[in-house]
Amino acid sequence: MILAVLFANSEGNILVERFNGVPAEERLHWRSFLVKLGAENLRGAKNEELLVACHKSVYIVYTVLGDVSIYVVGKDEYDELALSEVIFVITSAVKDACGKPPTERLFLDKYGKICLCLDEIVWKGCLENTDKERIKRLIRLKPPVDF
Amino acid sequence: MAQPFVKKDDDRDEEAEYSPFFGIEKGAVLQEARVFHDPQLDPRRCSQVITKLLYLLNQGETFTKVEATEVFFAVTKLFQSRDIGLRRMVYLMIKEISPSSDEVIMVTSSLMKDMTSRTDVYRANAIRVLCQITDGTLLAQIERYLKQAIVDKNPVVASAALVSGIHILQTNPEIVKRWSNEVQEAVQSRAALVQFHALALLHQIRQNDRLAVSKLVTSLTRGTVRSPLAQCLLVRYASQVIRESANNFQTGERPFYDYLESCLRHKAEMVILEAARAITELSGVTNRELTPAITVLQLFLSSSKPVLRFAAVRTLNKVAMTHPMAVTNCNIDMESLISDQNRSIATLAITTLLKTGNESSVDRLMKQITNFMSDIADEFKIVVVEAIRSLCMKFPLKYRSLMNFLSNILREEGGFEYKKAIVDSIVILIRDIQEAKEIGLLHLCEFIEDCEFTYLSTQILHFLGIEGPKTSDPSKFIRYIYNRVHLENATVRACAVSTLAKFGAMVDSLKPRVLVLLRRCLFDSDDEVRDRATLYLNTLGGDGPVVETDNDVKGFLFGSLDVPLVNLETSLRNYEPSDQPFDIDSVPKEIKAQPLAEKKAPGKKPIGLGAPPTAPSAAVDPYDRLLSSIPEFASYGELFKSSAPVELTEAETEYAVNVVKHIFDHYVVFQYNCTNTIPEQLLENVTVVVDASEAEEFSEVASKPLKSLPYDSPGQTFVAFEKPDGVPAVGKFSNVLKFIVKEVDPASGEAEEDGVEDEYQLEDLEVVAADYMQKVGVSNFRNAWEGMDPECEQVDEYGLGPRESLAEAVNAVIGLLGMQPCEGTEAVPSNSRSHTCLLSGVFIGNVKVLVRLSFGISGHNEVAMKLAVRSEDENVSKTIHEIVASG
């Protein structure tokens, strides 16, 4: 299960947070934990350089893309390896939607598009689509070309 | 598409000036959502409003029931628009709002229409939305379409249906289970992701059918699996099959090992790591099986991708717990990871090295870690501190350098949890390694000189009060303690006063000087500090009239209250200030049953300051007080041992009963802890009728019934037996709970006058040889062994017959004797053919016993054992042999 996908700006303010199977009362805790993790480790990190952590049986893979830091949290079959796939798809889709590693403003400008991409990539805690070209078509309700 | 406020220029400064969502407010956006009702829909404007709603939801904002309903109804209007961009947004929005079941009806017809649409992507989206918002009844109606969708030639549709299936399986498993054939077909799909989703769903459908899972794995390992993600799932399922069939193969090849081994050469790194991990986790894995996996993991340690380095070092860290020798080849690569930028990787590398290192490498390792500690976060530091603690227990002779390391990091900056972990570690080392006591206490004293955490200061002062007076020169601690009285807040000052008093009571030579210091505390600005000083001065015989005997003083200062603290707290809360002083005798002494979670972890070692200083005596203490307060048992003498509670009922039955066996020299008392879990009943005159016909050496001498057992308020009833003096008599007892049951009116809580007699069968209970043995460890087994007279040694050899494994045989003998394993010798390396286990304990009659067990296992799993016993009494040594011979 992919427990959370979270986007934050460089100050640690949340841009997108999507939780799956995490009780409402634990979400705040996760949010601050992830933002703190990023603040401590992402400074000076290169675009799309992956960082990894585990907390009990939960894995966290996170990275920075332009002004935005991206966190993916998973457990069970979504361990650090599967999550690195997930975050790779997410970063490619975001880059694609924004045309480059986004500034915060650009990210917000493309907010609707990014939400649709996320909806195609992760649905209720499962990885659904991994190909950015296909995702690009699906969010415009165009059929995939490769079948 | 949603691009609300597009700016054409690319100037960064201007871009950052304002956010498109600046000043966004829920109420205003809800107002804006009224555009959804416009007869002439503006798709662009509607998309913008949906984006704003999504932004609010993604920030953790919630809508009230009324708001959500309003938005949902408005959004359904948008189905009228033919704009495909807007339609995609509508699908997402409906999923985000999750309408309630009575509202869903509004969109089902539109969605059903989309689900049968000729446009594939409409179908895929409609399936996902419908599956998210529908319940079982509607699902049955659309099941036909879903089954078709699973085998749809468009992979997007098939994946949508399969992933929906994974979710629906949680709520409506019976429906999804009917799709087996279609899912089976989808597993063979040429689309990589469809295969991945189908495999995950098929496995979930069949997870309780071992044979089916095994067949699935067999067929797929021979066929083609297209996506690395699906291959990883298959590796997991294969190792599950291996685990479950572990008992069916004794010799020969392990099923699917060749498959796992072939995955080590897969082109996807993800699959290689998954296979390596699966191999390292095989139960009873041999070195030959392990080697190729360790080799690939070692290669990944120097990968340029951090995720691969992390996955490799995390796996090796686990292997190091069971096969430390297998990992030593990777030590050089791991040492270079200590400087890895990703601190999680560095921490895992360090803790692995701490597990695999030998005694000679400790000093070098500590040097490397010292540099590393300064730039990692507290939570990583805690992991390292815990690893160092276990290293010190493994190599007690190295305590000096490890203790120095701990004291150095204690002086550096750090948060509460980190400091607490260090202090806990030092406390454990002080307790378990005799030689480390003085130096450890001095480190703690240094720490409290500059400690910002009141909790830690008070805990250390308390600990110092217990351990300090027992050292060779207690006076050197006084300065540190008395400094607290000058420099700290009131809580710490009060605690320091108590600690000083303990030194005064325990060390005669210090008493006059402690009294002088206590007198100075009489002028403290805080009431509690002054009160304590006055109290201790009086009890220690300083001034004032109340001078008691020495024993009373020690009992008062060191003994705990003879009532459970929880009960005392409740009574104090209920006490209303009046002329009547609070009477401590009014506090109930009965111990409330432990919560189930605590009972389930009996083997957990007490850690840190909160734990009792010497486990056996402290664990018995509350029972001892309880029993001696009951007149029937007061004359039974000293309580030798109390067992852990043994459950006599299943979980969640009407009455929950467990029993604690209290062993005296001449008696055994069974304490039945009973809980009534039925609110409508009151039980009275509760007894346990014990049939001891299978315990010939025991005869019942007393029984203490429980007068009343109301709902959820645990109580105890006791039965006592006489047995031959000092003899470890064994036997089996059957138990029946007898009581009078009265109905309780739930409204008033009043019980009816009349009750009826009833009884309730409990499980049988056994008194075994291990009940007569206290688990008492020794810090240095060899010294203790050589310190005992070799003349008392009794040696014999035993055949234990065919056993599952060497570890199982070792655990069985430890369990039979009930002794404390020393120096970690209870852990048997999984491939070893022989093993030596060291045990120590105190046998009834307070006789120290040491045991050396040497095991060997043959090719047919026949286990032979040599048992050498040394004790202070030759007869006890013989008894130990008798126990083993009859066990």
Short mmCIF file of N, CA and C in Angstrom, two decimals, chain B residues 84-206:
data_model
loop_
_atom_site.label_atom_id
_atom_site.label_comp_id
_atom_site.label_asym_id
_atom_site.label_seq_id
_atom_site.Cartn_x
_atom_site.Cartn_y
_atom_site.Cartn_z
N ILE B 84 -14.13 17.20 -22.98
CA ILE B 84 -13.51 16.01 -22.39
C ILE B 84 -12.55 16.35 -21.24
N GLY B 85 -11.91 17.51 -21.33
CA GLY B 85 -11.04 17.93 -20.23
C GLY B 85 -11.85 18.08 -18.95
N LEU B 86 -12.99 18.69 -19.08
CA LEU B 86 -13.86 18.89 -17.92
C LEU B 86 -14.36 17.55 -17.39
N ARG B 87 -14.71 16.64 -18.31
CA ARG B 87 -15.20 15.33 -17.89
C ARG B 87 -14.15 14.61 -17.02
N ARG B 88 -12.89 14.72 -17.42
CA ARG B 88 -11.83 14.05 -16.66
C ARG B 88 -11.75 14.63 -15.24
N MET B 89 -11.92 15.97 -15.16
CA MET B 89 -11.93 16.62 -13.84
C MET B 89 -13.12 16.16 -13.00
N VAL B 90 -14.26 15.98 -13.67
CA VAL B 90 -15.47 15.58 -12.96
C VAL B 90 -15.27 14.19 -12.31
N TYR B 91 -14.68 13.29 -13.10
CA TYR B 91 -14.40 11.95 -12.53
C TYR B 91 -13.58 12.07 -11.25
N LEU B 92 -12.54 12.88 -11.33
CA LEU B 92 -11.65 13.02 -10.16
C LEU B 92 -12.40 13.64 -8.99
N MET B 93 -13.19 14.65 -9.29
CA MET B 93 -13.89 15.38 -8.22
C MET B 93 -14.88 14.47 -7.50
N ILE B 94 -15.60 13.65 -8.26
CA ILE B 94 -16.58 12.76 -7.61
C ILE B 94 -15.86 11.79 -6.68
N LYS B 95 -14.72 11.27 -7.12
CA LYS B 95 -13.96 10.36 -6.26
C LYS B 95 -13.50 11.08 -4.99
N GLU B 96 -13.10 12.33 -5.14
CA GLU B 96 -12.58 13.07 -3.98
C GLU B 96 -13.68 13.37 -2.97
N ILE B 97 -14.89 13.65 -3.45
CA ILE B 97 -15.97 14.00 -2.51
C ILE B 97 -16.52 12.76 -1.83
N SER B 98 -16.42 11.57 -2.47
CA SER B 98 -17.00 10.34 -1.94
C SER B 98 -18.42 10.57 -1.42
N PRO B 99 -19.40 10.71 -2.31
CA PRO B 99 -20.77 10.99 -1.85
C PRO B 99 -21.33 9.85 -1.01
N SER B 100 -22.33 10.18 -0.19
CA SER B 100 -22.92 9.14 0.66
C SER B 100 -23.83 8.25 -0.18
N SER B 101 -24.18 7.09 0.37
CA SER B 101 -24.85 6.05 -0.43
C SER B 101 -26.18 6.53 -1.00
N ASP B 102 -26.89 7.42 -0.24
CA ASP B 102 -28.19 7.86 -0.76
C ASP B 102 -28.04 8.90 -1.87
N GLU B 103 -26.85 9.47 -2.02
CA GLU B 103 -26.65 10.46 -3.08
C GLU B 103 -26.13 9.84 -4.38
N VAL B 104 -25.47 8.69 -4.19
CA VAL B 104 -24.79 8.05 -5.32
C VAL B 104 -25.72 7.87 -6.51
N ILE B 105 -26.98 7.59 -6.20
CA ILE B 105 -27.98 7.30 -7.23
C ILE B 105 -28.02 8.39 -8.31
N MET B 106 -27.65 9.64 -7.90
CA MET B 106 -27.68 10.77 -8.83
C MET B 106 -26.77 10.56 -10.04
N VAL B 107 -25.63 9.88 -9.81
CA VAL B 107 -24.67 9.77 -10.91
C VAL B 107 -24.58 8.39 -11.52
N THR B 108 -25.21 7.41 -10.86
CA THR B 108 -24.98 6.05 -11.36
C THR B 108 -25.39 5.90 -12.82
N SER B 109 -26.52 6.50 -13.21
CA SER B 109 -26.93 6.28 -14.59
C SER B 109 -25.94 6.90 -15.57
N SER B 110 -25.44 8.11 -15.24
CA SER B 110 -24.43 8.73 -16.12
C SER B 110 -23.18 7.87 -16.20
N LEU B 111 -22.77 7.36 -15.03
CA LEU B 111 -21.54 6.56 -15.02
C LEU B 111 -21.73 5.23 -15.75
N MET B 112 -22.93 4.63 -15.55
CA MET B 112 -23.21 3.35 -16.25
C MET B 112 -23.14 3.58 -17.76
N LYS B 113 -23.63 4.73 -18.15
CA LYS B 113 -23.61 5.05 -19.57
C LYS B 113 -22.15 5.15 -20.07
N ASP B 114 -21.33 5.83 -19.28
CA ASP B 114 -19.91 5.95 -19.64
C ASP B 114 -19.21 4.59 -19.62
N MET B 115 -19.68 3.73 -18.69
CA MET B 115 -19.01 2.44 -18.56
C MET B 115 -19.23 1.54 -19.77
N THR B 116 -20.35 1.78 -20.44
CA THR B 116 -20.60 0.97 -21.64
C THR B 116 -20.29 1.78 -22.91
N SER B 117 -19.62 2.91 -22.71
CA SER B 117 -19.31 3.77 -23.85
C SER B 117 -18.34 3.09 -24.80
N ARG B 118 -18.36 3.56 -26.02
CA ARG B 118 -17.40 3.00 -26.97
C ARG B 118 -16.00 3.57 -26.75
N THR B 119 -15.96 4.73 -26.12
CA THR B 119 -14.65 5.33 -25.88
C THR B 119 -14.01 4.63 -24.69
N ASP B 120 -12.85 4.01 -24.94
CA ASP B 120 -12.20 3.18 -23.92
C ASP B 120 -11.93 3.95 -22.63
N VAL B 121 -11.37 5.17 -22.77
CA VAL B 121 -10.97 5.87 -21.55
C VAL B 121 -12.16 6.32 -20.72
N TYR B 122 -13.31 6.53 -21.34
CA TYR B 122 -14.52 6.80 -20.57
C TYR B 122 -14.83 5.58 -19.70
N ARG B 123 -14.71 4.41 -20.35
CA ARG B 123 -15.00 3.17 -19.62
C ARG B 123 -14.08 3.03 -18.41
N ALA B 124 -12.78 3.20 -18.66
CA ALA B 124 -11.81 3.03 -17.58
C ALA B 124 -12.13 3.96 -16.40
N ASN B 125 -12.38 5.22 -16.70
CA ASN B 125 -12.64 6.17 -15.62
C ASN B 125 -13.94 5.89 -14.90
N ALA B 126 -14.98 5.54 -15.69
CA ALA B 126 -16.27 5.27 -15.06
C ALA B 126 -16.16 4.06 -14.12
N ILE B 127 -15.38 3.06 -14.53
CA ILE B 127 -15.19 1.88 -13.66
C ILE B 127 -14.57 2.30 -12.34
N ARG B 128 -13.53 3.12 -12.44
CA ARG B 128 -12.85 3.51 -11.20
C ARG B 128 -13.77 4.31 -10.28
N VAL B 129 -14.54 5.22 -10.87
CA VAL B 129 -15.42 6.03 -10.03
C VAL B 129 -16.52 5.15 -9.42
N LEU B 130 -17.14 4.33 -10.26
CA LEU B 130 -18.24 3.50 -9.76
C LEU B 130 -17.77 2.59 -8.63
N CYS B 131 -16.60 1.98 -8.82
CA CYS B 131 -16.11 1.06 -7.79
C CYS B 131 -15.78 1.78 -6.50
N GLN B 132 -15.43 3.03 -6.62
CA GLN B 132 -15.13 3.77 -5.39
C GLN B 132 -16.40 4.14 -4.63
N ILE B 133 -17.47 4.46 -5.35
CA ILE B 133 -18.62 5.03 -4.64
C ILE B 133 -19.78 4.07 -4.43
N THR B 134 -19.74 2.88 -5.03
CA THR B 134 -20.92 2.02 -4.93
C THR B 134 -20.82 1.05 -3.77
N ASP B 135 -21.98 0.49 -3.41
CA ASP B 135 -22.00 -0.56 -2.39
C ASP B 135 -22.27 -1.90 -3.07
N GLY B 136 -22.41 -2.94 -2.25
CA GLY B 136 -22.54 -4.31 -2.76
C GLY B 136 -23.68 -4.51 -3.74
N THR B 137 -24.84 -3.89 -3.47
CA THR B 137 -26.01 -4.14 -4.32
C THR B 137 -25.79 -3.66 -5.75
N LEU B 138 -25.30 -2.44 -5.86
CA LEU B 138 -25.08 -1.89 -7.19
C LEU B 138 -23.96 -2.65 -7.91
N LEU B 139 -23.01 -3.09 -7.08
CA LEU B 139 -21.88 -3.83 -7.64
C LEU B 139 -22.36 -5.08 -8.36
N ALA B 140 -23.33 -5.76 -7.75
CA ALA B 140 -23.86 -6.98 -8.38
C ALA B 140 -24.42 -6.65 -9.77
N GLN B 141 -25.02 -5.44 -9.89
CA GLN B 141 -25.60 -5.06 -11.18
C GLN B 141 -24.54 -4.81 -12.25
N ILE B 142 -23.40 -4.28 -11.82
CA ILE B 142 -22.39 -3.92 -12.83
C ILE B 142 -21.32 -5.00 -12.98
N GLU B 143 -21.47 -6.09 -12.20
CA GLU B 143 -20.44 -7.14 -12.18
C GLU B 143 -20.11 -7.64 -13.59
N ARG B 144 -21.16 -7.79 -14.40
CA ARG B 144 -20.99 -8.32 -15.75
C ARG B 144 -20.01 -7.46 -16.55
N TYR B 145 -20.20 -6.14 -16.43
CA TYR B 145 -19.32 -5.22 -17.18
C TYR B 145 -17.89 -5.27 -16.66
N LEU B 146 -17.80 -5.43 -15.33
CA LEU B 146 -16.46 -5.46 -14.73
C LEU B 146 -15.68 -6.68 -15.21
N LYS B 147 -16.40 -7.83 -15.28
CA LYS B 147 -15.74 -9.06 -15.73
C LYS B 147 -15.25 -8.89 -17.17
N GLN B 148 -16.09 -8.25 -17.98
CA GLN B 148 -15.68 -8.00 -19.37
C GLN B 148 -14.46 -7.09 -19.41
N ALA B 149 -14.51 -6.07 -18.54
CA ALA B 149 -13.43 -5.07 -18.56
C ALA B 149 -12.08 -5.69 -18.21
N ILE B 150 -12.11 -6.70 -17.32
CA ILE B 150 -10.84 -7.32 -16.90
C ILE B 150 -10.09 -7.91 -18.10
N VAL B 151 -10.87 -8.46 -19.05
CA VAL B 151 -10.22 -9.06 -20.22
C VAL B 151 -10.29 -8.14 -21.44
N ASP B 152 -10.58 -6.85 -21.19
CA ASP B 152 -10.65 -5.89 -22.30
C ASP B 152 -9.28 -5.81 -22.99
N LYS B 153 -9.34 -5.60 -24.30
CA LYS B 153 -8.04 -5.57 -25.00
C LYS B 153 -7.28 -4.26 -24.72
N ASN B 154 -7.99 -3.24 -24.29
CA ASN B 154 -7.31 -2.00 -23.93
C ASN B 154 -6.72 -2.14 -22.51
N PRO B 155 -5.40 -2.05 -22.38
CA PRO B 155 -4.79 -2.26 -21.06
C PRO B 155 -5.27 -1.26 -20.01
N VAL B 156 -5.65 -0.06 -20.43
CA VAL B 156 -6.10 0.94 -19.46
C VAL B 156 -7.39 0.48 -18.79
N VAL B 157 -8.30 -0.06 -19.62
CA VAL B 157 -9.57 -0.54 -19.08
C VAL B 157 -9.33 -1.75 -18.18
N ALA B 158 -8.50 -2.68 -18.66
CA ALA B 158 -8.24 -3.89 -17.88
C ALA B 158 -7.61 -3.53 -16.53
N SER B 159 -6.61 -2.63 -16.56
CA SER B 159 -5.96 -2.25 -15.31
C SER B 159 -6.95 -1.56 -14.36
N ALA B 160 -7.81 -0.69 -14.91
CA ALA B 160 -8.79 -0.01 -14.06
C ALA B 160 -9.67 -1.03 -13.36
N ALA B 161 -10.13 -2.05 -14.10
CA ALA B 161 -11.01 -3.06 -13.50
C ALA B 161 -10.25 -3.91 -12.47
N LEU B 162 -9.00 -4.24 -12.78
CA LEU B 162 -8.23 -5.09 -11.86
C LEU B 162 -7.91 -4.34 -10.56
N VAL B 163 -7.47 -3.09 -10.69
CA VAL B 163 -7.16 -2.34 -9.47
C VAL B 163 -8.44 -2.11 -8.67
N SER B 164 -9.56 -1.88 -9.37
CA SER B 164 -10.83 -1.76 -8.64
C SER B 164 -11.11 -3.06 -7.90
N GLY B 165 -10.83 -4.18 -8.56
CA GLY B 165 -11.03 -5.49 -7.93
C GLY B 165 -10.24 -5.61 -6.64
N ILE B 166 -8.99 -5.12 -6.65
CA ILE B 166 -8.15 -5.20 -5.45
C ILE B 166 -8.81 -4.44 -4.30
N HIS B 167 -9.42 -3.30 -4.62
CA HIS B 167 -10.07 -2.51 -3.57
C HIS B 167 -11.38 -3.15 -3.11
N ILE B 168 -12.17 -3.63 -4.10
CA ILE B 168 -13.48 -4.20 -3.74
C ILE B 168 -13.31 -5.47 -2.92
N LEU B 169 -12.21 -6.18 -3.15
CA LEU B 169 -11.97 -7.42 -2.41
C LEU B 169 -12.01 -7.19 -0.89
N GLN B 170 -11.63 -6.01 -0.45
CA GLN B 170 -11.65 -5.73 0.98
C GLN B 170 -13.08 -5.65 1.51
N THR B 171 -14.00 -5.15 0.70
CA THR B 171 -15.36 -4.94 1.20
C THR B 171 -16.33 -6.02 0.74
N ASN B 172 -16.18 -6.49 -0.49
CA ASN B 172 -17.11 -7.50 -1.02
C ASN B 172 -16.34 -8.68 -1.62
N PRO B 173 -15.64 -9.44 -0.77
CA PRO B 173 -14.77 -10.49 -1.32
C PRO B 173 -15.53 -11.53 -2.14
N GLU B 174 -16.77 -11.81 -1.71
CA GLU B 174 -17.49 -12.89 -2.41
C GLU B 174 -17.74 -12.56 -3.88
N ILE B 175 -17.90 -11.27 -4.19
CA ILE B 175 -18.13 -10.88 -5.59
C ILE B 175 -16.84 -11.06 -6.39
N VAL B 176 -15.75 -10.52 -5.85
CA VAL B 176 -14.48 -10.55 -6.61
C VAL B 176 -14.00 -11.98 -6.82
N LYS B 177 -14.27 -12.85 -5.84
CA LYS B 177 -13.80 -14.24 -5.97
C LYS B 177 -14.41 -14.92 -7.20
N ARG B 178 -15.55 -14.41 -7.65
CA ARG B 178 -16.19 -15.02 -8.83
C ARG B 178 -15.47 -14.65 -10.13
N TRP B 179 -14.51 -13.74 -10.06
CA TRP B 179 -13.85 -13.28 -11.28
C TRP B 179 -12.57 -14.05 -11.59
N SER B 180 -12.33 -15.11 -10.81
CA SER B 180 -11.06 -15.85 -10.91
C SER B 180 -10.63 -16.15 -12.34
N ASN B 181 -11.59 -16.66 -13.14
CA ASN B 181 -11.21 -17.08 -14.49
C ASN B 181 -10.72 -15.91 -15.33
N GLU B 182 -11.45 -14.80 -15.23
CA GLU B 182 -11.06 -13.63 -16.01
C GLU B 182 -9.69 -13.11 -15.55
N VAL B 183 -9.51 -13.10 -14.24
CA VAL B 183 -8.24 -12.58 -13.71
C VAL B 183 -7.09 -13.49 -14.16
N GLN B 184 -7.38 -14.78 -14.10
CA GLN B 184 -6.39 -15.77 -14.55
C GLN B 184 -5.97 -15.47 -16.00
N GLU B 185 -6.97 -15.13 -16.81
CA GLU B 185 -6.69 -14.83 -18.22
C GLU B 185 -5.83 -13.56 -18.31
N ALA B 186 -6.18 -12.59 -17.47
CA ALA B 186 -5.44 -11.31 -17.52
C ALA B 186 -3.98 -11.49 -17.10
N VAL B 187 -3.71 -12.50 -16.24
CA VAL B 187 -2.33 -12.75 -15.82
C VAL B 187 -1.46 -13.07 -17.04
N GLN B 188 -2.08 -13.65 -18.06
CA GLN B 188 -1.32 -13.99 -19.26
C GLN B 188 -1.23 -12.82 -20.25
N SER B 189 -1.76 -11.67 -19.87
CA SER B 189 -1.79 -10.52 -20.79
C SER B 189 -0.39 -10.12 -21.25
N ARG B 190 -0.37 -9.55 -22.45
CA ARG B 190 0.94 -9.11 -22.95
C ARG B 190 1.31 -7.73 -22.42
N ALA B 191 0.33 -7.04 -21.87
CA ALA B 191 0.62 -5.71 -21.30
C ALA B 191 1.23 -5.89 -19.91
N ALA B 192 2.40 -5.30 -19.72
CA ALA B 192 3.16 -5.53 -18.50
C ALA B 192 2.38 -5.14 -17.24
N LEU B 193 1.74 -3.96 -17.28
CA LEU B 193 1.06 -3.51 -16.06
C LEU B 193 -0.19 -4.32 -15.77
N VAL B 194 -0.88 -4.75 -16.84
CA VAL B 194 -2.07 -5.58 -16.62
C VAL B 194 -1.66 -6.87 -15.92
N GLN B 195 -0.55 -7.43 -16.35
CA GLN B 195 -0.07 -8.66 -15.72
C GLN B 195 0.25 -8.42 -14.23
N PHE B 196 0.88 -7.29 -13.96
CA PHE B 196 1.22 -6.94 -12.58
C PHE B 196 -0.03 -6.83 -11.71
N HIS B 197 -1.03 -6.09 -12.21
CA HIS B 197 -2.25 -5.92 -11.43
C HIS B 197 -3.00 -7.23 -11.29
N ALA B 198 -3.03 -8.02 -12.37
CA ALA B 198 -3.77 -9.28 -12.33
C ALA B 198 -3.11 -10.26 -11.35
N LEU B 199 -1.79 -10.28 -11.36
CA LEU B 199 -1.09 -11.19 -10.45
C LEU B 199 -1.38 -10.81 -9.00
N ALA B 200 -1.34 -9.52 -8.71
CA ALA B 200 -1.61 -9.08 -7.34
C ALA B 200 -3.03 -9.48 -6.92
N LEU B 201 -4.00 -9.28 -7.83
CA LEU B 201 -5.39 -9.60 -7.48
C LEU B 201 -5.58 -11.11 -7.35
N LEU B 202 -5.02 -11.86 -8.28
CA LEU B 202 -5.21 -13.32 -8.23
C LEU B 202 -4.63 -13.89 -6.93
N HIS B 203 -3.48 -13.38 -6.55
CA HIS B 203 -2.88 -13.88 -5.31
C HIS B 203 -3.75 -13.54 -4.12
N GLN B 204 -4.33 -12.35 -4.13
CA GLN B 204 -5.19 -11.98 -3.00
C GLN B 204 -6.44 -12.84 -2.96
N ILE B 205 -6.99 -13.16 -4.13
CA ILE B 205 -8.19 -14.00 -4.17
C ILE B 205 -7.86 -15.39 -3.61
N ARG B 206 -6.68 -15.89 -3.93
CA ARG B 206 -6.35 -17.27 -3.56
C ARG B 206 -5.44 -17.38 -2.35
#
